[in-house]
């Protein structure tokens, strides 16, 4: 019975999505740009309108941009945050229709078929979209047509509404790039004199198909409505939560742990089905007097093994005052991470799992972020090759890699008496006298010229491993530019 309803599609394009997202939280008066390192160069990633008026453009080298616009202010880009923000905008767009999807990294597509009358027509609906987004500090361009291709073309090259049943009238003056073609195809068409959609629509199809393949004509037919193209809504992410209502209040720790175990089994089954693991879980206990208490559990590593997670709730449940009893229990995994299945065998080492459980158990007492450990950093500078981070931080894939042995104990360089590039035969360090028995080196390390580091202002360092007759194994270095010897570490 819906055969008489013509399909209508809206395309939302946010040309400055990334910069608008940052400027919403931290307004800037003047030219502003986000930068991203690509092809070993720092380039402009997203600009505000003032920066574009200065002649800057996306992909421009940041050093060149500073020459053209010395007052340019910048910040590093965060594509992951931009993606999350776009997904939030998609959820907001569901107020206009039940079908909304992501289009690229800076656009949305909405199937508003049968929804425009709720806003008194198509033009008032687009006006409401534009007004709300502008009030939120977002630049947007809107296109509406019978097809997804027509709406995309209008949003990015015309911004308007194509009359129902006649997309060619609105698309004819637009460039061929409006048909979602790659840059090579657009350039080749322009060389043939086919610069607009009208030119392409009037050309012979057979030569175009032979030269450019089926993609060109498919894009043209999709825009004109001769070939269907669906708007696939983006499904909501899976929700990992379970609850149970009790007919009689409970208060014993063993009873609450039993209920939690059943809920945890259901959540872990869902996590296993989606190859995910929980990082943060919330256990909410509702009392009969309308009071509620939430026990937060942060895991050192994403997990979905209920037998290992359940004991970590016991301390929080034991410390909770049940009052007149608990009549509702809710468990939810509020933060999850990808956890693909791992191959197991009789040689599997369980030490890592036991360490993670220990960190999680300590974290329930003092906070998981207060449990820290050393993580590798990609730097050849000894004191920059590691960083102290929370033990629950994601593990590095490469792990520790060092071309030469490094001392277990490392401290700030401490000067000792010595002359010449060869290690001293005897020296005093920390009020103790040492005699060199064996020396191995030198290992020359140059400073990272692209970073400011005051401790390396002396330039090159030649490192030596020294074994002394007194039994101490020290790590010394010599500075050729400003001759001097220093002790920086000790081997076990």
CSV table of C-alpha atoms in Angstrom, one decimal:
chain,number,residue,atom,x,y,z
A,1,UNK,CA,0.0,0.0,0.0
A,2,UNK,CA,3.1,2.2,0.0
A,3,UNK,CA,3.6,2.1,-3.7
A,4,UNK,CA,2.4,5.7,-4.1
A,5,UNK,CA,5.1,7.1,-1.7
A,6,UNK,CA,8.2,8.3,-3.5
A,7,UNK,CA,11.5,7.6,-1.8
A,8,UNK,CA,13.3,10.7,-0.5
A,9,UNK,CA,16.9,10.9,0.9
A,10,UNK,CA,18.7,13.6,2.7
A,11,UNK,CA,22.5,13.8,2.7
A,12,UNK,CA,24.3,15.8,5.5
A,13,UNK,CA,27.8,16.9,4.9
A,14,UNK,CA,30.0,18.4,7.6
A,15,UNK,CA,32.9,20.0,5.7
A,16,UNK,CA,34.6,21.0,8.9
A,17,UNK,CA,33.6,18.3,11.3
A,18,UNK,CA,36.9,17.8,13.1
A,19,UNK,CA,37.7,21.5,13.7
A,20,UNK,CA,34.1,22.2,14.6
A,21,UNK,CA,34.2,19.5,17.2
A,22,UNK,CA,37.3,20.9,18.9
A,23,UNK,CA,36.2,24.5,18.7
A,24,UNK,CA,32.9,23.7,20.3
A,25,UNK,CA,34.8,22.9,23.5
A,26,UNK,CA,37.5,25.5,23.1
A,27,UNK,CA,36.6,28.5,20.9
A,28,UNK,CA,39.4,30.3,19.1
A,29,UNK,CA,39.3,33.8,17.6
A,30,UNK,CA,41.3,33.6,14.4
A,31,UNK,CA,42.5,31.0,12.0
A,32,UNK,CA,42.6,27.5,13.4
A,33,UNK,CA,43.6,24.1,12.0
A,34,UNK,CA,44.0,20.6,13.1
A,35,UNK,CA,47.2,18.8,12.0
A,36,UNK,CA,47.9,15.2,11.3
A,37,UNK,CA,51.1,13.5,10.4
A,38,UNK,CA,50.8,11.8,7.0
A,39,UNK,CA,53.6,10.7,4.6
A,40,UNK,CA,56.3,11.7,7.1
A,41,UNK,CA,55.0,15.3,7.1
A,42,UNK,CA,52.7,17.3,9.4
A,43,UNK,CA,49.8,18.4,7.3
A,44,UNK,CA,46.6,20.4,7.8
A,45,UNK,CA,43.7,18.0,8.5
A,46,UNK,CA,40.7,20.3,9.1
A,47,UNK,CA,40.4,24.1,9.1
A,48,UNK,CA,37.9,26.6,10.3
A,49,UNK,CA,36.4,29.2,7.9
A,50,UNK,CA,38.9,31.9,8.9
A,51,UNK,CA,41.8,29.7,8.0
A,52,UNK,CA,40.3,28.8,4.6
A,53,UNK,CA,39.9,32.6,3.8
A,54,UNK,CA,43.6,32.9,4.3
A,55,UNK,CA,44.2,30.6,1.4
A,56,UNK,CA,45.0,27.5,3.5
A,57,UNK,CA,43.6,24.1,2.4
A,58,UNK,CA,43.4,20.5,3.7
A,59,UNK,CA,46.5,18.5,3.0
A,60,UNK,CA,48.8,21.6,3.0
A,61,UNK,CA,52.1,21.3,4.8
A,62,UNK,CA,51.9,22.8,8.3
A,63,UNK,CA,55.2,24.6,7.8
A,64,UNK,CA,54.0,26.2,4.6
A,65,UNK,CA,50.7,27.2,6.3
A,66,UNK,CA,52.6,29.0,9.1
A,67,UNK,CA,54.5,31.0,6.4
A,68,UNK,CA,51.3,32.1,4.7
A,69,UNK,CA,49.4,32.6,8.0
A,70,UNK,CA,51.8,33.3,11.0
A,71,UNK,CA,48.8,33.8,13.3
A,72,UNK,CA,47.5,30.3,12.6
A,73,UNK,CA,46.7,28.4,15.8
A,74,UNK,CA,46.7,24.6,15.7
A,75,UNK,CA,46.1,21.4,17.6
A,76,UNK,CA,46.7,17.7,16.8
A,77,UNK,CA,43.8,15.9,15.2
A,78,UNK,CA,42.1,12.9,16.7
A,79,UNK,CA,40.3,10.9,14.0
A,80,UNK,CA,39.0,8.3,16.5
A,81,UNK,CA,37.3,11.1,18.5
A,82,UNK,CA,35.9,12.5,15.2
A,83,UNK,CA,34.4,9.1,14.4
A,84,UNK,CA,32.8,8.8,17.8
A,85,UNK,CA,31.4,12.3,17.4
A,86,UNK,CA,29.9,11.4,14.0
A,87,UNK,CA,28.3,8.4,15.5
A,88,UNK,CA,26.7,10.6,18.1
A,89,UNK,CA,25.4,12.9,15.4
A,90,UNK,CA,23.8,9.8,13.7
A,91,UNK,CA,22.0,9.0,16.9
A,92,UNK,CA,20.8,12.6,17.0
A,93,UNK,CA,19.6,12.4,13.4
A,94,UNK,CA,17.2,9.6,14.4
A,95,UNK,CA,14.8,12.3,15.6
A,96,UNK,CA,13.9,13.0,11.9
A,97,UNK,CA,13.6,9.4,10.6
A,98,UNK,CA,14.2,5.8,11.7
A,99,UNK,CA,16.8,5.2,8.9
A,100,UNK,CA,20.1,7.0,9.3
A,101,UNK,CA,23.6,5.8,8.3
A,102,UNK,CA,27.2,7.0,8.1
A,103,UNK,CA,28.5,8.2,4.8
A,104,UNK,CA,32.3,8.5,4.8
A,105,UNK,CA,34.2,10.1,7.6
A,106,UNK,CA,32.2,13.4,7.5
A,107,UNK,CA,28.7,12.7,6.4
A,108,UNK,CA,25.3,11.2,7.2
A,109,UNK,CA,22.6,9.8,5.0
A,110,UNK,CA,18.9,9.8,6.0
A,111,UNK,CA,15.9,8.0,4.4
A,112,UNK,CA,13.1,10.5,5.2
A,113,UNK,CA,10.5,8.7,3.1
A,114,UNK,CA,7.1,9.3,4.8
A,115,UNK,CA,8.7,11.5,7.6
A,116,UNK,CA,8.7,15.0,6.1
A,117,UNK,CA,5.0,15.7,6.9
A,118,UNK,CA,5.8,15.5,10.6
A,119,UNK,CA,7.8,18.7,10.1
A,120,UNK,CA,5.3,20.4,7.8
A,121,UNK,CA,7.2,19.5,4.6
A,122,UNK,CA,10.7,19.0,3.3
A,123,UNK,CA,11.9,22.6,3.3
A,124,UNK,CA,10.9,23.2,7.0
A,125,UNK,CA,12.6,19.9,7.9
A,126,UNK,CA,15.9,20.9,6.3
A,127,UNK,CA,15.6,24.3,7.9
A,128,UNK,CA,15.1,22.7,11.3
A,129,UNK,CA,18.2,20.5,10.7
A,130,UNK,CA,20.3,23.4,9.6
A,131,UNK,CA,19.2,25.6,12.5
A,132,UNK,CA,19.8,23.0,15.2
A,133,UNK,CA,23.3,22.1,13.8
A,134,UNK,CA,24.4,25.7,13.4
A,135,UNK,CA,23.2,26.4,17.0
A,136,UNK,CA,25.5,23.5,18.1
A,137,UNK,CA,28.4,25.2,16.3
A,138,UNK,CA,28.6,22.8,13.3
A,139,UNK,CA,28.9,23.7,9.7
A,140,UNK,CA,26.6,21.6,7.5
A,141,UNK,CA,25.5,21.4,3.9
A,142,UNK,CA,22.3,19.6,3.0
A,143,UNK,CA,21.0,17.9,-0.1
A,144,UNK,CA,17.7,16.2,-0.7
A,145,UNK,CA,16.6,14.0,-3.6
A,146,UNK,CA,14.9,10.8,-4.7
A,147,UNK,CA,18.2,8.9,-4.6
A,148,UNK,CA,21.2,8.7,-2.4
A,149,UNK,CA,23.5,9.7,-5.2
A,150,UNK,CA,21.4,12.8,-6.0
A,151,UNK,CA,21.3,13.9,-2.3
A,152,UNK,CA,25.1,13.4,-2.0
A,153,UNK,CA,25.8,15.5,-5.1
A,154,UNK,CA,23.6,18.3,-4.0
A,155,UNK,CA,25.1,18.4,-0.5
A,156,UNK,CA,28.7,18.6,-1.7
A,157,UNK,CA,28.3,20.6,-4.9
A,158,UNK,CA,25.0,22.4,-4.9
A,159,UNK,CA,23.1,22.3,-1.6
A,160,UNK,CA,19.5,22.2,-2.6
A,161,UNK,CA,16.4,20.1,-3.1
A,162,UNK,CA,15.8,18.0,-6.3
A,163,UNK,CA,12.2,17.9,-7.3
A,164,UNK,CA,10.5,14.5,-6.9
A,165,UNK,CA,10.8,12.5,-10.1
A,166,UNK,CA,13.2,14.9,-11.8
A,167,UNK,CA,16.7,14.6,-10.4
A,168,UNK,CA,18.4,15.6,-13.7
A,169,UNK,CA,17.0,19.2,-13.5
A,170,UNK,CA,18.9,19.8,-10.2
A,171,UNK,CA,22.0,17.7,-11.1
A,172,UNK,CA,22.6,18.8,-14.7
A,173,UNK,CA,24.8,21.9,-14.0
A,174,UNK,CA,26.9,20.1,-11.4
A,175,UNK,CA,30.4,18.8,-12.2
A,176,UNK,CA,30.9,15.1,-12.9
A,177,UNK,CA,32.8,14.8,-9.6
A,178,UNK,CA,29.3,15.1,-8.0
A,179,UNK,CA,28.6,11.5,-9.1
A,180,UNK,CA,31.1,10.1,-6.5
A,181,UNK,CA,33.8,9.3,-9.1
A,182,UNK,CA,37.5,8.9,-8.4
A,183,UNK,CA,39.9,11.7,-9.3
A,184,UNK,CA,41.4,9.8,-12.2
A,185,UNK,CA,38.0,9.3,-13.9
A,186,UNK,CA,37.0,12.9,-13.3
A,187,UNK,CA,40.2,14.2,-15.0
A,188,UNK,CA,39.8,11.8,-18.0
A,189,UNK,CA,36.2,12.9,-18.5
A,190,UNK,CA,37.1,16.6,-18.4
A,191,UNK,CA,39.8,16.0,-21.0
A,192,UNK,CA,37.0,14.5,-23.2
A,193,UNK,CA,34.9,17.7,-22.7
A,194,UNK,CA,32.5,16.0,-20.4
A,195,UNK,CA,32.5,18.5,-17.5
A,196,UNK,CA,29.0,18.4,-16.2
A,197,UNK,CA,26.4,15.8,-15.4
A,198,UNK,CA,24.3,17.1,-18.3
A,199,UNK,CA,27.2,16.4,-20.7
A,200,UNK,CA,27.6,12.9,-19.3
A,201,UNK,CA,23.9,12.2,-19.5
A,202,UNK,CA,23.8,13.2,-23.2
A,203,UNK,CA,26.9,11.2,-24.2
A,204,UNK,CA,26.8,7.7,-25.8
A,205,UNK,CA,26.8,5.0,-23.2
A,206,UNK,CA,28.6,2.3,-25.1
A,207,UNK,CA,31.9,4.2,-25.6
A,208,UNK,CA,31.9,5.3,-22.0
A,209,UNK,CA,31.4,1.7,-20.8
A,210,UNK,CA,34.2,0.4,-22.9
A,211,UNK,CA,36.6,3.1,-21.8
A,212,UNK,CA,35.7,3.6,-18.1
A,213,UNK,CA,34.1,0.3,-17.2
A,214,UNK,CA,30.7,-0.3,-15.4
A,215,UNK,CA,31.4,2.0,-12.4
A,216,UNK,CA,30.9,5.3,-14.2
A,217,UNK,CA,27.5,4.4,-15.7
A,218,UNK,CA,26.4,2.7,-12.4
A,219,UNK,CA,27.1,5.9,-10.5
A,220,UNK,CA,25.1,7.9,-13.1
A,221,UNK,CA,22.2,5.5,-13.0
A,222,UNK,CA,22.1,5.5,-9.2
A,223,UNK,CA,22.0,9.3,-9.1
A,224,UNK,CA,19.2,9.4,-11.7
A,225,UNK,CA,17.2,6.6,-10.0
A,226,UNK,CA,17.5,4.1,-12.8
A,227,UNK,CA,19.4,1.7,-10.5
A,228,UNK,CA,18.4,1.3,-6.8
A,229,UNK,CA,20.8,2.1,-4.0
A,230,UNK,CA,19.7,1.4,-0.4
A,231,UNK,CA,20.3,3.4,2.7
A,232,UNK,CA,21.6,0.9,5.2
A,233,UNK,CA,21.0,2.1,8.8
A,234,UNK,CA,23.9,1.7,11.2
A,235,UNK,CA,22.9,-0.8,13.9
A,236,UNK,CA,23.3,0.1,17.5
A,237,UNK,CA,26.3,-1.4,19.3
A,238,UNK,CA,25.6,-4.5,21.3
A,239,UNK,CA,24.5,-3.9,24.9
A,240,UNK,CA,26.0,-6.1,27.6
A,241,UNK,CA,23.7,-5.9,30.5
A,242,UNK,CA,21.5,-8.2,32.6
A,243,UNK,CA,19.2,-7.7,35.6
A,244,UNK,CA,17.0,-9.7,37.8
A,245,UNK,CA,14.1,-8.8,40.1
A,246,UNK,CA,13.8,-10.9,43.3
A,247,UNK,CA,10.5,-12.0,44.7
A,248,UNK,CA,11.9,-11.9,48.2
A,249,UNK,CA,14.7,-9.5,49.4
A,250,UNK,CA,18.1,-11.1,50.0
A,251,UNK,CA,21.0,-9.8,52.1
A,252,UNK,CA,23.5,-12.6,52.6
A,253,UNK,CA,26.8,-12.3,50.7
A,254,UNK,CA,26.5,-15.8,49.3
A,255,UNK,CA,23.1,-15.1,47.9
A,256,UNK,CA,24.2,-11.9,46.2
A,257,UNK,CA,27.3,-13.6,44.8
A,258,UNK,CA,25.0,-16.4,43.4
A,259,UNK,CA,22.8,-13.9,41.6
A,260,UNK,CA,25.9,-12.0,40.3
A,261,UNK,CA,27.3,-15.3,39.0
A,262,UNK,CA,24.1,-16.0,36.9
A,263,UNK,CA,24.1,-12.5,35.5
A,264,UNK,CA,27.8,-12.6,34.8
A,265,UNK,CA,27.4,-15.9,32.9
A,266,UNK,CA,24.9,-14.3,30.6
A,267,UNK,CA,27.1,-11.2,29.9
A,268,UNK,CA,30.2,-13.3,29.3
A,269,UNK,CA,28.3,-15.4,26.8
A,270,UNK,CA,27.3,-12.3,24.9
A,271,UNK,CA,30.9,-11.0,25.0
A,272,UNK,CA,32.2,-14.3,23.7
A,273,UNK,CA,29.7,-14.3,20.8
A,274,UNK,CA,31.0,-10.9,19.7
A,275,UNK,CA,34.6,-11.6,20.4
A,276,UNK,CA,34.8,-8.9,23.0
A,277,UNK,CA,36.0,-8.6,26.6
A,278,UNK,CA,34.9,-6.4,29.5
A,279,UNK,CA,37.2,-3.7,30.9
A,280,UNK,CA,34.8,-2.0,33.3
A,281,UNK,CA,31.7,-3.6,34.9
A,282,UNK,CA,29.1,-2.0,37.1
A,283,UNK,CA,27.1,-4.1,39.6
A,284,UNK,CA,24.1,-2.1,41.0
A,285,UNK,CA,22.3,-3.4,44.1
A,286,UNK,CA,18.9,-1.9,44.7
A,287,UNK,CA,17.5,-2.1,48.3
A,288,UNK,CA,13.9,-2.3,49.2
A,289,UNK,CA,14.1,1.2,50.8
A,290,UNK,CA,14.8,2.6,47.2
A,291,UNK,CA,18.5,3.0,48.0
A,292,UNK,CA,21.0,1.8,45.4
A,293,UNK,CA,24.8,1.2,45.4
A,294,UNK,CA,27.0,0.6,42.4
A,295,UNK,CA,30.2,-1.5,42.7
A,296,UNK,CA,32.6,-0.6,39.9
A,297,UNK,CA,35.1,-3.2,38.8
A,298,UNK,CA,38.0,-2.3,36.5
A,299,UNK,CA,40.0,-5.1,35.0
A,300,UNK,CA,43.7,-4.9,34.2
A,301,UNK,CA,43.0,-6.7,30.9
A,302,UNK,CA,39.7,-7.2,28.9
A,303,UNK,CA,38.2,-10.5,30.0
A,304,UNK,CA,35.1,-12.7,29.6
A,305,UNK,CA,36.0,-15.6,31.9
A,306,UNK,CA,33.2,-15.5,34.6
A,307,UNK,CA,35.1,-17.7,37.0
A,308,UNK,CA,38.0,-15.2,37.1
A,309,UNK,CA,35.8,-12.1,37.3
A,310,UNK,CA,33.3,-13.2,39.9
A,311,UNK,CA,35.7,-13.3,42.9
A,312,UNK,CA,36.7,-9.7,42.3
A,313,UNK,CA,33.2,-8.6,43.3
A,314,UNK,CA,33.2,-10.3,46.7
A,315,UNK,CA,35.0,-7.5,48.6
A,316,UNK,CA,32.6,-4.8,47.3
A,317,UNK,CA,29.5,-6.9,48.0
A,318,UNK,CA,30.8,-7.8,51.5
A,319,UNK,CA,31.3,-4.1,52.4
A,320,UNK,CA,27.8,-3.1,51.2
A,321,UNK,CA,25.1,-2.6,53.8
A,322,UNK,CA,22.0,-4.5,52.5
A,323,UNK,CA,19.7,-2.8,55.0
A,324,UNK,CA,16.3,-4.5,54.8
A,325,UNK,CA,17.3,-6.5,51.8
A,326,UNK,CA,18.1,-6.3,48.1
A,327,UNK,CA,15.3,-6.8,45.6
A,328,UNK,CA,16.9,-5.9,42.3
A,329,UNK,CA,20.4,-6.7,40.9
A,330,UNK,CA,21.8,-5.3,37.7
A,331,UNK,CA,25.1,-6.0,36.1
A,332,UNK,CA,26.4,-4.1,33.0
A,333,UNK,CA,29.7,-4.0,31.1
A,334,UNK,CA,30.0,-0.3,30.5
A,335,UNK,CA,33.3,-0.5,28.6
A,336,UNK,CA,34.4,-3.3,26.4
A,337,UNK,CA,37.3,-4.0,24.1
A,338,UNK,CA,37.9,-6.4,21.2
A,339,UNK,CA,39.1,-9.8,22.5
A,340,UNK,CA,39.5,-12.4,19.7
A,341,UNK,CA,39.8,-16.0,20.7
A,342,UNK,CA,43.2,-17.4,21.4
A,343,UNK,CA,44.7,-20.8,20.6
A,344,UNK,CA,45.2,-22.9,23.7
A,345,UNK,CA,47.3,-25.9,24.3
A,346,UNK,CA,49.0,-27.8,27.1
A,347,UNK,CA,52.0,-25.4,26.8
A,348,UNK,CA,49.9,-22.3,27.5
A,349,UNK,CA,51.5,-20.2,30.2
A,350,UNK,CA,49.0,-19.0,32.8
A,351,UNK,CA,51.4,-16.6,34.5
A,352,UNK,CA,50.1,-13.6,32.6
A,353,UNK,CA,46.5,-14.4,33.6
A,354,UNK,CA,47.5,-14.7,37.3
A,355,UNK,CA,49.3,-11.3,37.1
A,356,UNK,CA,46.3,-9.7,35.5
A,357,UNK,CA,44.1,-11.1,38.3
A,358,UNK,CA,46.5,-9.8,40.9
A,359,UNK,CA,46.5,-6.3,39.4
A,360,UNK,CA,42.7,-6.3,39.2
A,361,UNK,CA,42.4,-7.4,42.8
A,362,UNK,CA,44.8,-4.7,44.0
A,363,UNK,CA,43.0,-2.2,41.8
A,364,UNK,CA,39.7,-2.8,43.6
A,365,UNK,CA,41.4,-1.5,46.8
A,366,UNK,CA,43.5,1.4,45.6
A,367,UNK,CA,42.2,2.1,42.1
A,368,UNK,CA,43.3,0.4,39.0
A,369,UNK,CA,45.0,3.5,37.6
A,370,UNK,CA,47.2,3.6,40.7
A,371,UNK,CA,48.8,0.3,39.8
A,372,UNK,CA,51.5,1.2,37.3
A,373,UNK,CA,54.2,-0.5,35.3
A,374,UNK,CA,56.9,0.3,32.8
A,375,UNK,CA,55.9,0.3,29.1
A,376,UNK,CA,58.3,0.4,26.1
A,377,UNK,CA,58.6,3.6,24.1
A,378,UNK,CA,60.0,3.8,20.6
A,379,UNK,CA,63.1,5.8,21.3
A,380,UNK,CA,66.8,5.1,21.2
A,381,UNK,CA,67.5,7.5,24.0
A,382,UNK,CA,68.0,5.3,27.2
A,383,UNK,CA,65.9,7.5,29.5
A,384,UNK,CA,63.1,7.9,27.0
A,385,UNK,CA,62.9,4.2,26.0
A,386,UNK,CA,60.3,3.6,28.8
A,387,UNK,CA,57.3,5.3,30.4
A,388,UNK,CA,55.4,4.7,33.6
A,389,UNK,CA,51.7,4.0,32.7
A,390,UNK,CA,48.8,2.3,34.3
A,391,UNK,CA,49.1,-1.5,34.3
A,392,UNK,CA,45.7,-1.7,32.7
A,393,UNK,CA,46.8,0.2,29.6
A,394,UNK,CA,46.7,-1.8,26.3
A,395,UNK,CA,49.8,-3.9,25.9
A,396,UNK,CA,52.3,-3.0,23.2
A,397,UNK,CA,52.4,-5.4,20.3
A,398,UNK,CA,56.1,-5.2,19.7
A,399,UNK,CA,57.2,-5.4,23.4
A,400,UNK,CA,60.7,-4.6,24.5
A,401,UNK,CA,63.4,-4.5,21.8
A,402,UNK,CA,66.9,-3.2,22.5
A,403,UNK,CA,70.0,-3.5,20.2
A,404,UNK,CA,72.3,-3.6,23.2
A,405,UNK,CA,71.9,-4.6,26.8
A,406,UNK,CA,70.5,-2.0,29.1
A,407,UNK,CA,71.0,-1.7,32.9
A,408,UNK,CA,68.2,-2.8,35.2
A,409,UNK,CA,68.8,0.3,37.4
A,410,UNK,CA,69.0,3.6,35.6
A,411,UNK,CA,69.3,7.1,37.2
A,412,UNK,CA,70.3,10.6,36.3
A,413,UNK,CA,73.9,10.9,35.1
A,414,UNK,CA,76.4,11.3,38.0
A,415,UNK,CA,79.9,12.8,37.1
A,416,UNK,CA,83.1,11.0,37.9
A,417,UNK,CA,86.7,11.9,37.4
A,418,UNK,CA,88.2,10.8,34.1
A,419,UNK,CA,90.0,12.1,31.0
A,420,UNK,CA,90.2,10.9,27.5
A,421,UNK,CA,87.8,8.7,25.4
A,422,UNK,CA,88.9,5.5,27.1
A,423,UNK,CA,87.3,4.4,30.4
A,424,UNK,CA,89.3,5.4,33.5
A,425,UNK,CA,91.4,2.7,35.1
A,426,UNK,CA,90.2,3.8,38.5
A,427,UNK,CA,87.6,6.2,39.7
A,428,UNK,CA,85.5,7.2,42.7
A,429,UNK,CA,81.7,7.1,42.6
A,430,UNK,CA,79.3,7.7,45.5
A,431,UNK,CA,82.3,7.9,47.9
A,432,UNK,CA,83.5,4.5,46.8
A,433,UNK,CA,86.7,3.6,44.9
A,434,UNK,CA,86.5,1.3,41.9
A,435,UNK,CA,89.1,-0.3,39.6
A,436,UNK,CA,88.1,-1.2,36.1
A,437,UNK,CA,88.6,-4.9,35.3
A,438,UNK,CA,86.9,-5.1,31.9
A,439,UNK,CA,85.3,-2.6,29.6
A,440,UNK,CA,83.0,-3.2,26.6
A,441,UNK,CA,82.1,-0.4,24.1
A,442,UNK,CA,81.7,2.2,23.0
A,443,UNK,CA,78.1,2.4,21.9
A,444,UNK,CA,77.5,5.9,20.4
A,445,UNK,CA,74.1,7.4,20.9
A,446,UNK,CA,73.1,10.7,19.3
A,447,UNK,CA,70.4,13.0,20.7
A,448,UNK,CA,67.0,13.2,19.0
A,449,UNK,CA,67.4,16.6,17.3
A,450,UNK,CA,63.6,17.0,16.7
A,451,UNK,CA,63.0,17.1,20.5
A,452,UNK,CA,64.0,19.5,23.2
A,453,UNK,CA,65.9,17.7,25.9
A,454,UNK,CA,68.1,19.7,28.3
A,455,UNK,CA,69.8,16.6,29.6
A,456,UNK,CA,71.3,16.0,26.2
A,457,UNK,CA,72.7,19.5,25.5
A,458,UNK,CA,76.2,18.1,25.5
A,459,UNK,CA,75.5,16.2,22.3
A,460,UNK,CA,76.8,12.7,21.5
A,461,UNK,CA,77.4,10.1,24.2
A,462,UNK,CA,79.7,7.0,24.0
A,463,UNK,CA,78.4,4.4,26.4
A,464,UNK,CA,80.6,1.7,28.0
A,465,UNK,CA,79.8,-1.4,30.1
A,466,UNK,CA,82.3,-1.6,33.0
A,467,UNK,CA,83.1,-4.5,35.2
A,468,UNK,CA,85.0,-3.6,38.3
A,469,UNK,CA,87.3,-5.7,40.6
A,470,UNK,CA,84.9,-4.7,43.4
A,471,UNK,CA,82.0,-6.7,41.7
A,472,UNK,CA,79.9,-3.8,40.5
A,473,UNK,CA,78.9,-3.7,36.9
A,474,UNK,CA,78.3,0.0,35.8
A,475,UNK,CA,77.1,1.8,32.7
A,476,UNK,CA,79.3,4.8,31.9
A,477,UNK,CA,79.3,7.3,29.1
A,478,UNK,CA,81.7,9.8,27.7
A,479,UNK,CA,80.8,13.1,26.1
A,480,UNK,CA,83.2,14.0,23.2
A,481,UNK,CA,82.0,17.6,22.7
A,482,UNK,CA,82.4,18.5,26.4
A,483,UNK,CA,84.9,15.9,27.7
A,484,UNK,CA,83.6,14.2,30.8
A,485,UNK,CA,82.6,10.9,32.3
A,486,UNK,CA,79.3,10.0,33.9
A,487,UNK,CA,77.7,6.9,35.5
A,488,UNK,CA,74.0,6.4,34.5
A,489,UNK,CA,73.1,2.8,35.4
A,490,UNK,CA,74.0,-0.4,37.0
A,491,UNK,CA,73.7,-4.0,35.7
A,492,UNK,CA,72.7,-6.8,38.0
